[in-house]
mmCIF file of C-alpha atoms in Angstrom:
data_model
loop_
_atom_site.group_PDB
_atom_site.id
_atom_site.type_symbol
_atom_site.label_atom_id
_atom_site.label_comp_id
_atom_site.label_asym_id
_atom_site.label_seq_id
_atom_site.Cartn_x
_atom_site.Cartn_y
_atom_site.Cartn_z
ATOM 1 C CA MET A 1 129.896 -22.390 120.263
ATOM 2 C CA LEU A 2 133.534 -23.484 120.372
ATOM 3 C CA LEU A 3 132.438 -27.118 120.109
ATOM 4 C CA SER A 4 130.333 -26.278 117.035
ATOM 5 C CA CYS A 5 133.307 -24.617 115.343
ATOM 6 C CA ILE A 6 135.558 -27.591 116.095
ATOM 7 C CA LEU A 7 132.984 -30.044 114.705
ATOM 8 C CA LEU A 8 132.498 -27.921 111.596
ATOM 9 C CA PHE A 9 136.277 -27.693 111.073
ATOM 10 C CA CYS A 10 136.681 -31.470 111.458
ATOM 11 C CA ALA A 11 133.798 -32.180 109.103
ATOM 12 C CA CYS A 12 135.268 -29.893 106.449
ATOM 13 C CA ASN A 13 138.682 -31.549 106.685
ATOM 14 C CA GLU A 14 137.456 -35.134 106.315
ATOM 15 C CA GLU A 15 138.072 -36.678 102.944
ATOM 16 C CA SER A 16 134.732 -37.105 101.309
ATOM 17 C CA LYS A 17 134.178 -40.367 99.483
ATOM 18 C CA PRO A 18 131.613 -40.497 96.710
ATOM 19 C CA ALA A 19 128.645 -42.644 97.606
ATOM 20 C CA GLU A 20 128.633 -46.079 95.993
ATOM 21 C CA THR A 21 125.798 -46.423 93.520
ATOM 22 C CA GLU A 22 124.001 -49.525 92.260
ATOM 23 C CA PHE A 23 125.834 -48.934 88.953
ATOM 24 C CA ASP A 24 129.212 -49.043 90.715
ATOM 25 C CA LYS A 25 128.300 -52.370 92.291
ATOM 26 C CA HIS A 26 127.421 -53.756 88.876
ATOM 27 C CA SER A 27 130.168 -52.498 86.586
ATOM 28 C CA PHE A 28 131.427 -54.726 83.760
ATOM 29 C CA THR A 29 133.790 -57.607 84.524
ATOM 30 C CA LYS A 30 135.058 -59.523 81.493
ATOM 31 C CA GLU A 31 134.536 -63.256 82.085
ATOM 32 C CA GLY A 32 134.739 -64.518 78.542
ATOM 33 C CA GLU A 33 134.511 -63.901 74.810
ATOM 34 C CA ILE A 34 131.893 -64.923 72.285
ATOM 35 C CA TYR A 35 132.124 -65.057 68.511
ATOM 36 C CA ILE A 36 128.827 -65.033 66.647
ATOM 37 C CA VAL A 37 129.241 -66.871 63.342
ATOM 38 C CA ASN A 38 126.840 -67.476 60.478
ATOM 39 C CA THR A 39 126.077 -70.831 58.872
ATOM 40 C CA GLU A 40 129.085 -70.359 56.529
ATOM 41 C CA LYS A 41 131.281 -69.894 59.657
ATOM 42 C CA ASP A 42 131.962 -66.211 58.896
ATOM 43 C CA THR A 43 132.403 -64.177 62.092
ATOM 44 C CA LEU A 44 129.576 -61.654 62.390
ATOM 45 C CA LYS A 45 130.563 -60.227 65.775
ATOM 46 C CA HIS A 46 133.123 -60.634 68.555
ATOM 47 C CA LEU A 47 131.964 -59.761 72.088
ATOM 48 C CA GLU A 48 133.429 -59.502 75.559
ATOM 49 C CA VAL A 49 130.919 -60.914 78.033
ATOM 50 C CA GLU A 50 130.039 -61.285 81.652
ATOM 51 C CA VAL A 51 128.742 -64.720 82.633
ATOM 52 C CA ALA A 52 125.604 -65.253 84.731
ATOM 53 C CA LYS A 53 125.823 -68.817 86.095
ATOM 54 C CA THR A 54 124.455 -68.651 89.627
ATOM 55 C CA ALA A 55 120.814 -68.067 90.505
ATOM 56 C CA GLN A 56 121.732 -64.680 92.028
ATOM 57 C CA GLU A 57 123.692 -63.575 88.940
ATOM 58 C CA GLN A 58 120.832 -64.692 86.708
ATOM 59 C CA ALA A 59 118.221 -62.900 88.833
ATOM 60 C CA THR A 60 120.221 -59.650 88.708
ATOM 61 C CA GLY A 61 121.491 -59.822 85.121
ATOM 62 C CA LEU A 62 122.064 -56.336 83.709
ATOM 63 C CA MET A 63 119.825 -54.583 86.243
ATOM 64 C CA TYR A 64 120.898 -51.103 87.361
ATOM 65 C CA ARG A 65 123.280 -50.597 84.427
ATOM 66 C CA ARG A 66 122.953 -47.207 82.767
ATOM 67 C CA MET A 67 124.968 -48.146 79.680
ATOM 68 C CA MET A 68 126.862 -50.978 78.046
ATOM 69 C CA LYS A 69 129.623 -50.620 75.472
ATOM 70 C CA GLU A 70 128.830 -51.815 71.960
ATOM 71 C CA ASN A 71 130.956 -54.968 71.931
ATOM 72 C CA ARG A 72 129.865 -56.247 75.319
ATOM 73 C CA GLY A 73 127.085 -58.435 76.620
ATOM 74 C CA MET A 74 126.014 -60.914 79.257
ATOM 75 C CA ILE A 75 125.575 -64.642 78.674
ATOM 76 C CA PHE A 76 123.224 -66.608 80.921
ATOM 77 C CA VAL A 77 124.406 -70.205 81.246
ATOM 78 C CA TYR A 78 121.929 -72.884 82.338
ATOM 79 C CA SER A 79 122.490 -76.585 83.020
ATOM 80 C CA THR A 80 119.465 -77.690 80.987
ATOM 81 C CA GLU A 81 117.664 -76.702 77.836
ATOM 82 C CA ARG A 82 114.109 -75.347 78.287
ATOM 83 C CA PRO A 83 112.014 -72.259 77.505
ATOM 84 C CA ARG A 84 113.322 -69.171 79.362
ATOM 85 C CA TYR A 85 111.408 -66.154 80.632
ATOM 86 C CA PHE A 86 112.937 -62.733 81.253
ATOM 87 C CA TYR A 87 111.721 -59.260 82.150
ATOM 88 C CA MET A 88 113.365 -55.837 82.224
ATOM 89 C CA LYS A 89 112.656 -54.798 85.829
ATOM 90 C CA ASN A 90 115.352 -52.351 87.024
ATOM 91 C CA THR A 91 117.089 -52.609 83.630
ATOM 92 C CA PHE A 92 117.665 -49.120 82.243
ATOM 93 C CA ILE A 93 119.024 -49.947 78.786
ATOM 94 C CA PRO A 94 117.078 -51.533 75.902
ATOM 95 C CA LEU A 95 118.298 -55.036 75.192
ATOM 96 C CA ASP A 96 118.149 -57.701 72.510
ATOM 97 C CA LEU A 97 117.871 -61.212 73.960
ATOM 98 C CA ILE A 98 119.350 -64.007 71.864
ATOM 99 C CA TYR A 99 118.214 -67.525 72.802
ATOM 100 C CA VAL A 100 120.679 -70.319 72.065
ATOM 101 C CA ASN A 101 120.179 -74.094 72.258
ATOM 102 C CA ALA A 102 122.533 -76.757 73.652
ATOM 103 C CA GLU A 103 124.237 -77.026 70.229
ATOM 104 C CA ASN A 104 125.094 -73.283 70.424
ATOM 105 C CA LYS A 105 122.642 -72.409 67.612
ATOM 106 C CA ILE A 106 120.480 -69.287 67.806
ATOM 107 C CA VAL A 107 116.849 -70.411 68.049
ATOM 108 C CA GLU A 108 114.926 -67.224 68.901
ATOM 109 C CA PHE A 109 115.200 -63.462 69.561
ATOM 110 C CA ASN A 110 113.449 -60.814 71.661
ATOM 111 C CA GLU A 111 114.526 -57.516 70.123
ATOM 112 C CA ASN A 112 114.526 -54.066 71.733
ATOM 113 C CA ALA A 113 113.092 -55.139 75.078
ATOM 114 C CA THR A 114 111.585 -52.099 76.794
ATOM 115 C CA PRO A 115 113.643 -50.776 79.724
ATOM 116 C CA LEU A 116 112.051 -51.094 83.183
ATOM 117 C CA SER A 117 109.140 -53.198 81.882
ATOM 118 C CA GLU A 118 107.948 -56.011 84.123
ATOM 119 C CA GLU A 119 106.176 -57.685 81.200
ATOM 120 C CA THR A 120 107.426 -61.227 80.643
ATOM 121 C CA LEU A 121 109.469 -61.753 77.481
ATOM 122 C CA PRO A 122 108.436 -65.221 76.345
ATOM 123 C CA ASN A 123 110.715 -67.738 74.731
ATOM 124 C CA ASN A 124 108.881 -70.633 73.108
ATOM 125 C CA ILE A 125 111.826 -72.706 71.906
ATOM 126 C CA PRO A 126 114.007 -74.460 74.493
ATOM 127 C CA SER A 127 117.342 -72.759 75.097
ATOM 128 C CA GLN A 128 120.325 -73.419 77.319
ATOM 129 C CA TYR A 129 121.943 -70.008 76.908
ATOM 130 C CA VAL A 130 120.615 -66.470 76.610
ATOM 131 C CA LEU A 131 122.871 -63.686 75.349
ATOM 132 C CA GLU A 132 121.878 -60.105 76.192
ATOM 133 C CA VAL A 133 123.287 -57.305 74.033
ATOM 134 C CA ASN A 134 122.355 -53.670 73.460
ATOM 135 C CA GLY A 135 118.975 -53.156 71.828
ATOM 136 C CA GLY A 136 118.976 -53.032 68.032
ATOM 137 C CA LYS A 137 122.170 -55.058 67.599
ATOM 138 C CA VAL A 138 120.480 -58.251 66.328
ATOM 139 C CA SER A 139 119.219 -56.308 63.324
ATOM 140 C CA GLU A 140 122.354 -54.153 62.939
ATOM 141 C CA TRP A 141 124.637 -57.198 62.963
ATOM 142 C CA GLY A 142 122.349 -59.154 60.614
ATOM 143 C CA LEU A 143 121.921 -62.099 62.975
ATOM 144 C CA GLN A 144 119.747 -64.976 61.789
ATOM 145 C CA LEU A 145 118.236 -68.084 63.298
ATOM 146 C CA ASN A 146 120.753 -70.970 63.125
ATOM 147 C CA ASP A 147 123.764 -68.646 63.424
ATOM 148 C CA SER A 148 126.061 -70.021 66.140
ATOM 149 C CA LEU A 149 127.969 -68.886 69.193
ATOM 150 C CA ILE A 150 131.565 -69.909 69.797
ATOM 151 C CA MET A 151 132.078 -69.323 73.520
ATOM 152 C CA HIS A 152 135.315 -68.994 75.465
ATOM 153 C CA LEU A 153 134.120 -68.556 79.054
ATOM 154 C CA GLU A 154 136.040 -68.523 82.321
ATOM 155 C CA GLU A 155 135.276 -71.457 84.584
#
């Protein structure tokens, strides 16, 4: 009985640390800035972005995030230009995917991708970059094919 009381007392006095969640492991880290400009070179949007360069970063993307601030996104950077295929497995927020060619021109969109869907989001036009932003932003910002990205990314 005395041992039980001592253990209970010790357990109550320990500092309790909140459990780390998948969200905590994947919180936003600014790794660059992107300006989206139209064909007249007017800035349509300025974003802070995370950069997915490695295979692991690209496989994880925005999975497990429960929210993303309006002026943030994630840019996937590839070494070659080709069609890209994404899905929304373990992704809790709707996203717009913006496909960008090697000349930094927008070539295709997937808008309002359904959270948690494992359905493949096809991209038919070769792209070297894919920018993920909150769902509905492509339309809200008035983005068009042939608009461009000006990217300032950390190495």
